[in-house]
Short mmCIF file of C-alpha atoms and ligand atoms in Angstrom, two decimals:
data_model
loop_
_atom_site.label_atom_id
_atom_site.label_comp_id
_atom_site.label_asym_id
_atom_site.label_seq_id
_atom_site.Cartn_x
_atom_site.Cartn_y
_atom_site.Cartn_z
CA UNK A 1 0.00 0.00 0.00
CA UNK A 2 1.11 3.77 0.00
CA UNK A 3 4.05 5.27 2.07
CA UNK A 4 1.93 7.36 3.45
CA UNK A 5 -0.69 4.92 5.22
CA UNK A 6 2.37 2.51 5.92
CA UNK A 7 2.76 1.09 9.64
CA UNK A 8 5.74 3.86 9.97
CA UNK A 9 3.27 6.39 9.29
CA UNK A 10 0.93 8.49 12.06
CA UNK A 11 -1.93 7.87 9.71
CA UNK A 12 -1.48 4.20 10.41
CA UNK A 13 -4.77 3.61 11.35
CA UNK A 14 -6.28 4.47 8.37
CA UNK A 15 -6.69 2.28 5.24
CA UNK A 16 -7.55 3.05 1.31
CA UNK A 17 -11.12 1.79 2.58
CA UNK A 18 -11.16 4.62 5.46
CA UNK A 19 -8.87 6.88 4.00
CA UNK A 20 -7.70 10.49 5.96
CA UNK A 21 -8.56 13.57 4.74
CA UNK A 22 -6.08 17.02 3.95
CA UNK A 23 -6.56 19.61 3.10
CA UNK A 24 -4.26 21.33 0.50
CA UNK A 25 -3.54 25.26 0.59
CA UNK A 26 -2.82 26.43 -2.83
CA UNK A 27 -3.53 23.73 -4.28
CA UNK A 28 -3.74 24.39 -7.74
CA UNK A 29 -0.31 26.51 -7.80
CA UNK A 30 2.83 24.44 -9.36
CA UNK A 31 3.40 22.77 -6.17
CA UNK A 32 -0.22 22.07 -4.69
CA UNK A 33 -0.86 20.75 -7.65
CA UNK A 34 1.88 17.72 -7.83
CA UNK A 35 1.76 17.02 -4.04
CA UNK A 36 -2.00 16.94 -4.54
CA UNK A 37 -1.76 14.48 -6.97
CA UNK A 38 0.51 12.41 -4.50
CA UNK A 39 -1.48 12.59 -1.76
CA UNK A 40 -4.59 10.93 -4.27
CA UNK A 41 -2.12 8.49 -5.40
CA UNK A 42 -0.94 7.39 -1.57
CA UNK A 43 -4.78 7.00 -0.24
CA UNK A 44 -5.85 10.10 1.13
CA UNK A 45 -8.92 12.28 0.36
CA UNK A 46 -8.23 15.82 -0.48
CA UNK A 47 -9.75 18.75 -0.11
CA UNK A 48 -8.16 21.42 -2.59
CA UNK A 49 -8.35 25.35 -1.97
CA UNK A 50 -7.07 28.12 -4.22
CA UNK A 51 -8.04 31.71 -4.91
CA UNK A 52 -6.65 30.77 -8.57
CA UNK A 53 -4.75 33.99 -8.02
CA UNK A 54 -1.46 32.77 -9.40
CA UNK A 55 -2.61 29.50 -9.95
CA UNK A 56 -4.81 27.35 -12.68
CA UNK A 57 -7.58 25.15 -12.27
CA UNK A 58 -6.13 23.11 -14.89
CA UNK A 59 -3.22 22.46 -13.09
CA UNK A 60 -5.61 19.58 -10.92
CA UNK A 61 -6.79 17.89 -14.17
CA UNK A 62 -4.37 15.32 -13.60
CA UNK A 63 -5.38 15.19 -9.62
CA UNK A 64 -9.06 14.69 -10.55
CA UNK A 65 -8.75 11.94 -13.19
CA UNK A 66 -6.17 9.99 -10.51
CA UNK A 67 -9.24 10.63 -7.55
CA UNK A 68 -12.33 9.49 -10.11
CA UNK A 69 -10.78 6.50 -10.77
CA UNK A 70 -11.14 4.41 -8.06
CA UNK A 71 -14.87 5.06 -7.72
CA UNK A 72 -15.87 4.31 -10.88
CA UNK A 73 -17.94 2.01 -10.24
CA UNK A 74 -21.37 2.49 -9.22
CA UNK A 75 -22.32 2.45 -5.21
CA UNK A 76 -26.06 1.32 -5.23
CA UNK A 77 -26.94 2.65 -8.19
CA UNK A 78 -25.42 6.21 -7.34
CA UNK A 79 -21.35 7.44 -8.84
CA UNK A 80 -19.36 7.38 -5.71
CA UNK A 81 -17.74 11.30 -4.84
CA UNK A 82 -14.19 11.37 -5.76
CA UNK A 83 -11.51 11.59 -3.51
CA UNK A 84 -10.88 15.33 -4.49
CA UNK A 85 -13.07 17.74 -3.99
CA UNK A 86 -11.67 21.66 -5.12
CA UNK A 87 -12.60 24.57 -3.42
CA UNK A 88 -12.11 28.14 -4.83
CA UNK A 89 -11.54 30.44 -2.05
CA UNK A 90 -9.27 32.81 -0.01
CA UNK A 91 -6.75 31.35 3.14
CA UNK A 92 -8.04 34.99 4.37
CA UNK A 93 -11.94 33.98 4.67
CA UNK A 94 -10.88 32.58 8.20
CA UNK A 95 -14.69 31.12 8.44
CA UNK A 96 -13.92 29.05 4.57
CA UNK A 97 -10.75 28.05 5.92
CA UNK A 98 -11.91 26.71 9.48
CA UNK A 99 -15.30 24.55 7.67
CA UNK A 100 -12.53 23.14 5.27
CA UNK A 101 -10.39 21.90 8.09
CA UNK A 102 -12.87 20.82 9.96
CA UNK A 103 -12.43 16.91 9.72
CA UNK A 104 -8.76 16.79 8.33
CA UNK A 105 -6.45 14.88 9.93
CA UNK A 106 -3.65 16.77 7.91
CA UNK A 107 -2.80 20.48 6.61
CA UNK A 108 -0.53 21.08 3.69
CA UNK A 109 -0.44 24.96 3.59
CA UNK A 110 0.93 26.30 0.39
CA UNK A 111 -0.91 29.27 -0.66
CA UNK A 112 0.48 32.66 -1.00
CA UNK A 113 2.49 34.92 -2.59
CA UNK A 114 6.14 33.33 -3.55
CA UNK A 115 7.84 35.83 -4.88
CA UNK A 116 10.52 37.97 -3.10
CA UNK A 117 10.79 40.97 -5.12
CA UNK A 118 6.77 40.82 -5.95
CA UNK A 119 6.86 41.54 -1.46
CA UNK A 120 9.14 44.49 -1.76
CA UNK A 121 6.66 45.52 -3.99
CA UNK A 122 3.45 44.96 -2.23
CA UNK A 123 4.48 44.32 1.56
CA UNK A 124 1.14 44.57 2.92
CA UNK A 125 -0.18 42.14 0.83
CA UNK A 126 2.31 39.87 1.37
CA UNK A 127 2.14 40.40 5.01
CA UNK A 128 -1.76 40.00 5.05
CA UNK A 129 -1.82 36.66 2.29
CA UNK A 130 1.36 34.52 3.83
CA UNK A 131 0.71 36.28 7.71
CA UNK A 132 -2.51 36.12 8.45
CA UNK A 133 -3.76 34.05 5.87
CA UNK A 134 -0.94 31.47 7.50
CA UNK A 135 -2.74 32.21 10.80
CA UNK A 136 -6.00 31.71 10.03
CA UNK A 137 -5.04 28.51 8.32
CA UNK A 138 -3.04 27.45 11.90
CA UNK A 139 -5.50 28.63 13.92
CA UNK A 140 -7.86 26.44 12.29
CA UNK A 141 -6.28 23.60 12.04
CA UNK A 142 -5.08 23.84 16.04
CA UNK A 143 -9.08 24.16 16.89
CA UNK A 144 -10.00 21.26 14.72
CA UNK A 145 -7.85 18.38 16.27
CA UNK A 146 -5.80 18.07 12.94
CA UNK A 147 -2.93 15.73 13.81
CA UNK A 148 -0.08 17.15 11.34
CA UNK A 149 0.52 20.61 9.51
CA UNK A 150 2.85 21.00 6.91
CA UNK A 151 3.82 24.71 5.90
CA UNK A 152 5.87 25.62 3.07
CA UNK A 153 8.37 27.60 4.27
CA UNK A 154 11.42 28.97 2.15
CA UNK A 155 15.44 29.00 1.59
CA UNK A 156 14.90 32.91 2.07
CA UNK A 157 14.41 32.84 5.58
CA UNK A 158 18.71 32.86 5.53
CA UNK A 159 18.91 35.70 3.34
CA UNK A 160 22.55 36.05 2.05
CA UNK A 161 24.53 34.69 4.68
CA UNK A 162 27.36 31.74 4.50
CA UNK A 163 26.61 28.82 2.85
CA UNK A 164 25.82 26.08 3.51
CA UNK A 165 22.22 26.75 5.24
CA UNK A 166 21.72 25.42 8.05
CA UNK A 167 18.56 24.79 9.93
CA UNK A 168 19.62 25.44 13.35
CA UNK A 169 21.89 28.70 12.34
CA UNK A 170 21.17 32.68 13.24
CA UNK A 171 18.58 33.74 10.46
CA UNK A 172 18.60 37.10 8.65
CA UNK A 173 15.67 37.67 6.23
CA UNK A 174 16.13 40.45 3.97
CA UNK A 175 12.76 40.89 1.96
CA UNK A 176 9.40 41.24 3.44
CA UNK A 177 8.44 37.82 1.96
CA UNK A 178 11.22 35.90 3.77
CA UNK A 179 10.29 38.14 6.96
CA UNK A 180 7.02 36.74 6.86
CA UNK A 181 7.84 32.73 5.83
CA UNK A 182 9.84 33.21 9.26
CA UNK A 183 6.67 34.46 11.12
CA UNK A 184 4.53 31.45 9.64
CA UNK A 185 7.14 29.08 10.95
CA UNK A 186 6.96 31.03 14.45
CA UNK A 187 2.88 30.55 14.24
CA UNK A 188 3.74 27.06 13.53
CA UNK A 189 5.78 26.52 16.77
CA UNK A 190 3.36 28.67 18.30
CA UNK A 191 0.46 26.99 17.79
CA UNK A 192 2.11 23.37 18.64
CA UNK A 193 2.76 24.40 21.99
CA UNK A 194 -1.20 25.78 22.51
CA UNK A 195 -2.35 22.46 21.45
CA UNK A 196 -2.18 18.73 20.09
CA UNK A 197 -1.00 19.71 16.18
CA UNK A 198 2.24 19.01 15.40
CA UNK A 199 3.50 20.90 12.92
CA UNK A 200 6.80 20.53 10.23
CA UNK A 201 8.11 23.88 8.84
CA UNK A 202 9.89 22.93 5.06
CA UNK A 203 12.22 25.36 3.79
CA UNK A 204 11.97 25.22 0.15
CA UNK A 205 14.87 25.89 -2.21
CA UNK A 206 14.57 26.84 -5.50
CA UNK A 207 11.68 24.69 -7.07
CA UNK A 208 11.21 24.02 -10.46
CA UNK A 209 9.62 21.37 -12.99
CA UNK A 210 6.42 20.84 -15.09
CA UNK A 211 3.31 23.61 -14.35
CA UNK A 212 5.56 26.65 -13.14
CA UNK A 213 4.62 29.28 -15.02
CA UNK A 214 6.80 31.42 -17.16
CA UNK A 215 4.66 34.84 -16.31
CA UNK A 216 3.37 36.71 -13.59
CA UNK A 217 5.27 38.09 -10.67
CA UNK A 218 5.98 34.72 -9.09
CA UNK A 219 7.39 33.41 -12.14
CA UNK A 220 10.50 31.28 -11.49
CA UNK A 221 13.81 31.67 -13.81
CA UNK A 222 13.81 27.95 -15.01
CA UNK A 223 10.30 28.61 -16.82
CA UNK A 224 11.21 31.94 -17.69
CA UNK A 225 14.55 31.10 -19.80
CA UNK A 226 12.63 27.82 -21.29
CA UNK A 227 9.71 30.22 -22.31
CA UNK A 228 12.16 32.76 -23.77
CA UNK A 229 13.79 29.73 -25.76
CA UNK A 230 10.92 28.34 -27.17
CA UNK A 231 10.80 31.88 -28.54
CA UNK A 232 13.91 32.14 -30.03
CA UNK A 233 14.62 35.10 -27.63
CA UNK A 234 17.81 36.13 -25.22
CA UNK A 235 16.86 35.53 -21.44
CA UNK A 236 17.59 38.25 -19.22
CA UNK A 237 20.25 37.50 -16.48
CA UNK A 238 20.15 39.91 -13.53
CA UNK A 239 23.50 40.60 -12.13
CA UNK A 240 26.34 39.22 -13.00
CA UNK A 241 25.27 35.29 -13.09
CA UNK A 242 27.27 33.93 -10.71
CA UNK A 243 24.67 33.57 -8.19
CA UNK A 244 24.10 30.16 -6.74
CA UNK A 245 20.79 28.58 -6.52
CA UNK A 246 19.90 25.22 -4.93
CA UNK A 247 17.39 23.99 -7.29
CA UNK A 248 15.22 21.03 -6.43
CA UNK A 249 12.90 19.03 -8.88
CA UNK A 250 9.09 19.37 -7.85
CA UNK A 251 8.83 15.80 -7.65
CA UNK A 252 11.57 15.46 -4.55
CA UNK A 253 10.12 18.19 -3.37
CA UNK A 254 6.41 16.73 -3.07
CA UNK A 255 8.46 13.59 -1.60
CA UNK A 256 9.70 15.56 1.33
CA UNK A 257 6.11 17.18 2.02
CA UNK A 258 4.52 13.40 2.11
CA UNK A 259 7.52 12.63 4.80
CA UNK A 260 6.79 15.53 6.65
CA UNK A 261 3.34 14.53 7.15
CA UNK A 262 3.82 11.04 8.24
CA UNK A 263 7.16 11.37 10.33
CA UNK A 264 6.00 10.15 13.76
CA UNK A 265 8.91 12.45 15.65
CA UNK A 266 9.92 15.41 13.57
CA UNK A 267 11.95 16.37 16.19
CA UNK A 268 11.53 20.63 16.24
CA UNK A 269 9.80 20.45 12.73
CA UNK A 270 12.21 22.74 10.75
CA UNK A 271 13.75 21.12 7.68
CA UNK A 272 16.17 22.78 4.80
CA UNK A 273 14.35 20.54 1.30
CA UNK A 274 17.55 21.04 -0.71
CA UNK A 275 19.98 18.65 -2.99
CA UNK A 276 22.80 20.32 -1.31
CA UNK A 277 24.37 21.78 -4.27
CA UNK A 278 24.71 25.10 -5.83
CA UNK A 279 23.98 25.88 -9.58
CA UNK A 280 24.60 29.41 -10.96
CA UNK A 281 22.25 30.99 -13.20
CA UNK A 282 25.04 31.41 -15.86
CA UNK A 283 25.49 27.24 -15.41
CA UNK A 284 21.27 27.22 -15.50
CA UNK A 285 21.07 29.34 -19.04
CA UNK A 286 24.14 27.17 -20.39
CA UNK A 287 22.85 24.00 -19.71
CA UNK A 288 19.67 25.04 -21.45
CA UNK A 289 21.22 26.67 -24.15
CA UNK A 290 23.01 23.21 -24.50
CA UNK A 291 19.47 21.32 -24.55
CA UNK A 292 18.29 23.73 -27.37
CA UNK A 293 21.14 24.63 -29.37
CA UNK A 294 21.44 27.36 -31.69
CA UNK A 295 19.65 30.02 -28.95
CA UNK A 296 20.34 33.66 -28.11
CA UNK A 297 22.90 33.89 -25.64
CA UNK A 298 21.48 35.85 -22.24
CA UNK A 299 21.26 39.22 -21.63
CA UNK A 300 22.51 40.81 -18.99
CA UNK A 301 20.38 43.52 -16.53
CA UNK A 302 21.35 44.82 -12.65
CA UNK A 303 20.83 42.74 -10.05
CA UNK A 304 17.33 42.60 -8.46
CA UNK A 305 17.34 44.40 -4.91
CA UNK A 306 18.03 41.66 -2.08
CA UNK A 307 18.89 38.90 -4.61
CA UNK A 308 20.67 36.24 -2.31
CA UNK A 309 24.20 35.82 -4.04
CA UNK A 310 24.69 32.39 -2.80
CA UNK A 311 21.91 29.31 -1.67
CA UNK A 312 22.37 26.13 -1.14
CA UNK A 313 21.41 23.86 1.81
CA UNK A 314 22.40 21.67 3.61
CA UNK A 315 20.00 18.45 3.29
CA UNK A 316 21.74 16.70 6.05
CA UNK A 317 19.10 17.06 8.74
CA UNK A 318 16.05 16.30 6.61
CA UNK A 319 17.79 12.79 5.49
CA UNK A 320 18.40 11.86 9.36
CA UNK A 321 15.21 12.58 10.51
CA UNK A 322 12.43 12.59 7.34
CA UNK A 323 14.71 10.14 5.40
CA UNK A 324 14.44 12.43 2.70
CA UNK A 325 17.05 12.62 0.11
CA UNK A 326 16.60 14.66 -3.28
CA UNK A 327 17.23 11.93 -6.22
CA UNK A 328 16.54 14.16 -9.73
CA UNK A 329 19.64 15.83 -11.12
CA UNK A 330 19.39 19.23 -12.28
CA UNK A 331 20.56 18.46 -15.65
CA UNK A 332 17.56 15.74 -15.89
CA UNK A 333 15.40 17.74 -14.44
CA UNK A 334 15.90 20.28 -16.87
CA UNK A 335 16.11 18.00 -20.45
CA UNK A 336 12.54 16.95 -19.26
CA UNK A 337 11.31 20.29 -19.31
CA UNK A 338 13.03 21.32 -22.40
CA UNK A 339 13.34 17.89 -24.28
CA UNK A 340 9.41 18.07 -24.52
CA UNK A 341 7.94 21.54 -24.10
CA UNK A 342 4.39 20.08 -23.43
CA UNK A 343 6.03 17.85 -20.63
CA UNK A 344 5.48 21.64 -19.03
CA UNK A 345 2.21 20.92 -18.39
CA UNK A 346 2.40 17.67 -17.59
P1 NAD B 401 2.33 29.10 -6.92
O1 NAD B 401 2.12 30.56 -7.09
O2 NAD B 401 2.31 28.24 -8.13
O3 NAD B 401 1.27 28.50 -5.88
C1 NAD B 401 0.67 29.28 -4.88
C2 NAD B 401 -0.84 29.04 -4.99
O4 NAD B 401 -1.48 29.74 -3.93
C3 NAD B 401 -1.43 29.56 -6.30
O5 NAD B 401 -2.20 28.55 -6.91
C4 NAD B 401 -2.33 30.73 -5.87
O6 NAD B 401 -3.45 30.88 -6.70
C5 NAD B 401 -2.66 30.33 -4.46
N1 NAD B 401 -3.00 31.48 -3.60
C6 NAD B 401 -2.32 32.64 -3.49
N2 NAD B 401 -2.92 33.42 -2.60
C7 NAD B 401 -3.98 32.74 -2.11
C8 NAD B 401 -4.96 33.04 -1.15
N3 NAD B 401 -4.99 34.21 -0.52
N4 NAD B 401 -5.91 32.11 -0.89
C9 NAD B 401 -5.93 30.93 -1.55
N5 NAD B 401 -4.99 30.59 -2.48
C10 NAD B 401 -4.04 31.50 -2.75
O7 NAD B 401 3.69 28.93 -6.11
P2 NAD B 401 4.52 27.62 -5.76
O8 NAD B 401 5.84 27.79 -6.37
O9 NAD B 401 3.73 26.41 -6.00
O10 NAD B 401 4.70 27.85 -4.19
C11 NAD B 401 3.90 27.20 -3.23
C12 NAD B 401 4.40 27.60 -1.85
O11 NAD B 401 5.75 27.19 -1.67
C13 NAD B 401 4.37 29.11 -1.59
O12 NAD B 401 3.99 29.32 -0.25
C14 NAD B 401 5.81 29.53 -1.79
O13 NAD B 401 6.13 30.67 -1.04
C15 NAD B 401 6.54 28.30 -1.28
N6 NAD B 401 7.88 28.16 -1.85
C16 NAD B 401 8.04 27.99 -3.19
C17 NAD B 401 9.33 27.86 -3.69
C18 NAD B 401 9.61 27.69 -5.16
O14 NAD B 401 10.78 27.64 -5.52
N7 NAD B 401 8.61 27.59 -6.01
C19 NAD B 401 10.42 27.87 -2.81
C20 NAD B 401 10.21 28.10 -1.46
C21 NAD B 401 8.92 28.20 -0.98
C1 UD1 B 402 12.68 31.29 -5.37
C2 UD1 B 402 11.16 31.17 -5.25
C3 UD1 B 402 10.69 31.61 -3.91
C4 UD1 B 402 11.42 30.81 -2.87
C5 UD1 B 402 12.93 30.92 -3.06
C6 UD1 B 402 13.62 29.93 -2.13
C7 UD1 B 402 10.13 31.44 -7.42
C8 UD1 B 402 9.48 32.40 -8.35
N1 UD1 B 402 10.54 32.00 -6.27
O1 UD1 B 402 13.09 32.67 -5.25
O2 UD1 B 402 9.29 31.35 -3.78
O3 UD1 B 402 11.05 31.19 -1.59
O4 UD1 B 402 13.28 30.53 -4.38
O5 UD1 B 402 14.96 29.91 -2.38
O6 UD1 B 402 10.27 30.28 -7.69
N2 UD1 B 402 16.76 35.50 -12.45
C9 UD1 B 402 17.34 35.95 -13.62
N3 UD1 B 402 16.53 36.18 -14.69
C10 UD1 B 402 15.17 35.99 -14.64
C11 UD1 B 402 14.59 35.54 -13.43
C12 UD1 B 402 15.42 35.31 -12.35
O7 UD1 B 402 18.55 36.14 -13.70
O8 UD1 B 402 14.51 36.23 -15.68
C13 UD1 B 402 17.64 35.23 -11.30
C14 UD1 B 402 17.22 35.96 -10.04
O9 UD1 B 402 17.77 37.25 -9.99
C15 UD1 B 402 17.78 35.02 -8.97
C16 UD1 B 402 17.68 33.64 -9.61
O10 UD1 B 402 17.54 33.85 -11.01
O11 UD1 B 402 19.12 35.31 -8.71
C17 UD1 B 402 16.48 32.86 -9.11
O12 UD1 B 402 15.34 33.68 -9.21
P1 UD1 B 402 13.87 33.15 -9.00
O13 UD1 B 402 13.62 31.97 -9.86
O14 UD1 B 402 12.95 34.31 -9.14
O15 UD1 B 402 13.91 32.58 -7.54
P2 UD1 B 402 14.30 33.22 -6.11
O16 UD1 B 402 14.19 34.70 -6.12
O17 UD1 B 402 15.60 32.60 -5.72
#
């Protein structure tokens, strides 16, 4: 049976014939949407919210053909509900937030804004969508009994200090977006100590794979440079290039979030979910160029304010305690996205 329902699991005690229920924030963003699709896939019934600001219901296509399937077939003479069931709403309409926890055993909160500069930009959005919105969706979960949260946290809670990141090392945030990804994983803490949730606070590196889209202000660079390819156009690099980025395939990613949830002990619940190596965006636009040969060499623009020169973390601490280990290489991870352009949907 699934990993997730496995006798190692704290969802033990529930079966693909009484399967648990999460609830996924953000769920049809480039993330929600793949660890959505796991969750279906290891048992569980989910309950999917997104304001479909940033993200696209068609992102869950894949998620609701995987949750018809097994109820196919005809329950006295009625179709059986799927196991996913997609709500489109705000993590700010606290009273939405609280019926849709109500009944989950587990809390995958995703939604929000992810982009750094977008929160220099707007900090009072930022700070009212990833602050309270993270609140109400902890508060919630805290008053309903739920047994494990999982909050996506980021790699920018460090800001630009030494490398290697380490979990356990002095912090210094230096946008209002990583400022507030700190705060959530205070909340987190926070709310663990007022009552029986347990809660596991992932510090995402740099994500990237199929669904991450090109456009918008959270758009990552990986889409963005594959986008500008398929166009026959230069991508712009800001700064210099030689930043380093950790970047981690959506599908190790998702891996992690599935461990987090299940881990009986996560110990204090704060986990770097990194490969441990550093990639430059100069190596990034070569390796690409090298994939799809014959494109305009990048551009060059100033560096974006607060721009971490170096990332990369150190995955140690996840692997002794999760068992997590990232497994897709960058440069696979990358001729998948570019070998097949659909494959960006996929
Ligand atoms: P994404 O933009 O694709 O997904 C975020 C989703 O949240 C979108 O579908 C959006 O519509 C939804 N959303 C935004 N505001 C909402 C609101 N108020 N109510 C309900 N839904 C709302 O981004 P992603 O890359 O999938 O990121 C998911 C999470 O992981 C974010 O919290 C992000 O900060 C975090 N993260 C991402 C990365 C990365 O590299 N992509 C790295 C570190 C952390
Ligand atoms: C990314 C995530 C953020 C997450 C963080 C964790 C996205 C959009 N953002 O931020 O949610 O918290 O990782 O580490 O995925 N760049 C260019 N040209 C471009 C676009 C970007 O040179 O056209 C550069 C940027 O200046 C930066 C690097 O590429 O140095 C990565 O940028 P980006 O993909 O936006 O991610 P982060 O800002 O690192």
């Amino acid at each position: 049976m699934s990993c997730s329902l496995s006798s190692s699991s704290i969802f033990s005690d529930f079966s693909a014939a009484r399967p648990p229920t999460a609830l996924v924030t953000g769920a049809a963003g480039f993330i929600g949407s793949h660890l959505t699709e796991a969750l279906l896939a290891d048992g569980w019934r989910v309950r999917a919210l997104d304001n479909l600001s940033g993200g696209r219901r068609a992102n869950l296509a894949a998620a609701h053909a995987l949750a018809r399937e097994p109820d196919q077939q005809p329950k006295q003479g009625r179709r059986a509900p799927g196991r996913l069931t997609f709500k489109f709403g705000d993590v700010l309409d606290a009273p939405l937030t609280s019926s849709l926890i109500a009944g989950c055993q587990a809390v995958f909160h995703l939604a929000g804004m992810a982009s750094a500069p977008q929160s220099q930009l707007e900090p009072e959005r930022c700070l009212d969508i990833n602050g309270r919105g993270t609140l109400n969706v902890m508060r919630a979960a805290a008053e309903a009994g739920v047994r494990r949260l999982v909050y996506a946290s980021s790699s920018a809670v460090y800001g630009d200090l030494p490398t290697p990141h380490v979990e356990g090392q002095p912090l210094r945030p230096n946008t209002p977006y990583a400022a507030v990804k700190l705060l959530g994983e205070h909340l987190a803490l926070f709310f663990q100590e007022q009552s029986g949730l347990t809660t596991v606070s992932l510090r995402f590196f740099n994500v990237y794979g199929p669904r991450q889209s090109p456009d918008g202000p959270d758009a990552g660079v990986v889409p963005i440079f594959a986008k500008a390819f398929d166009e026959d156009q230069a991508p712009t690099i800001f700064g210099d290039g030689r930043q380093t980025r950790d970047f981690i395939h959506v599908r190790d990613v998702v891996k992690a979030a599935v461990l987090a949830a299940q881990t009986p002990d996560p110990g204090d619940g704060i986990f770097n979910v990194a490969t441990g190596h550093g990639t430059t965006v100069l190596e990034v636009a070569d390796l690409m160029r090298r994939l799809r040969p014959g494109r305009p060499a990048p551009i060059f623009a100033p560096a974006r304010a607060g721009d971490p020169l170096r990332s990369e973390g150190d995955p140690a601490k996840a692997a002794a305690i999760l068992g997590f280990r990232a497994v897709v290489p960058l440069a696979q991870g990358l001729a998948e996205l570019l070998g097949e352009p659909s494959r960006r949907e996929a």
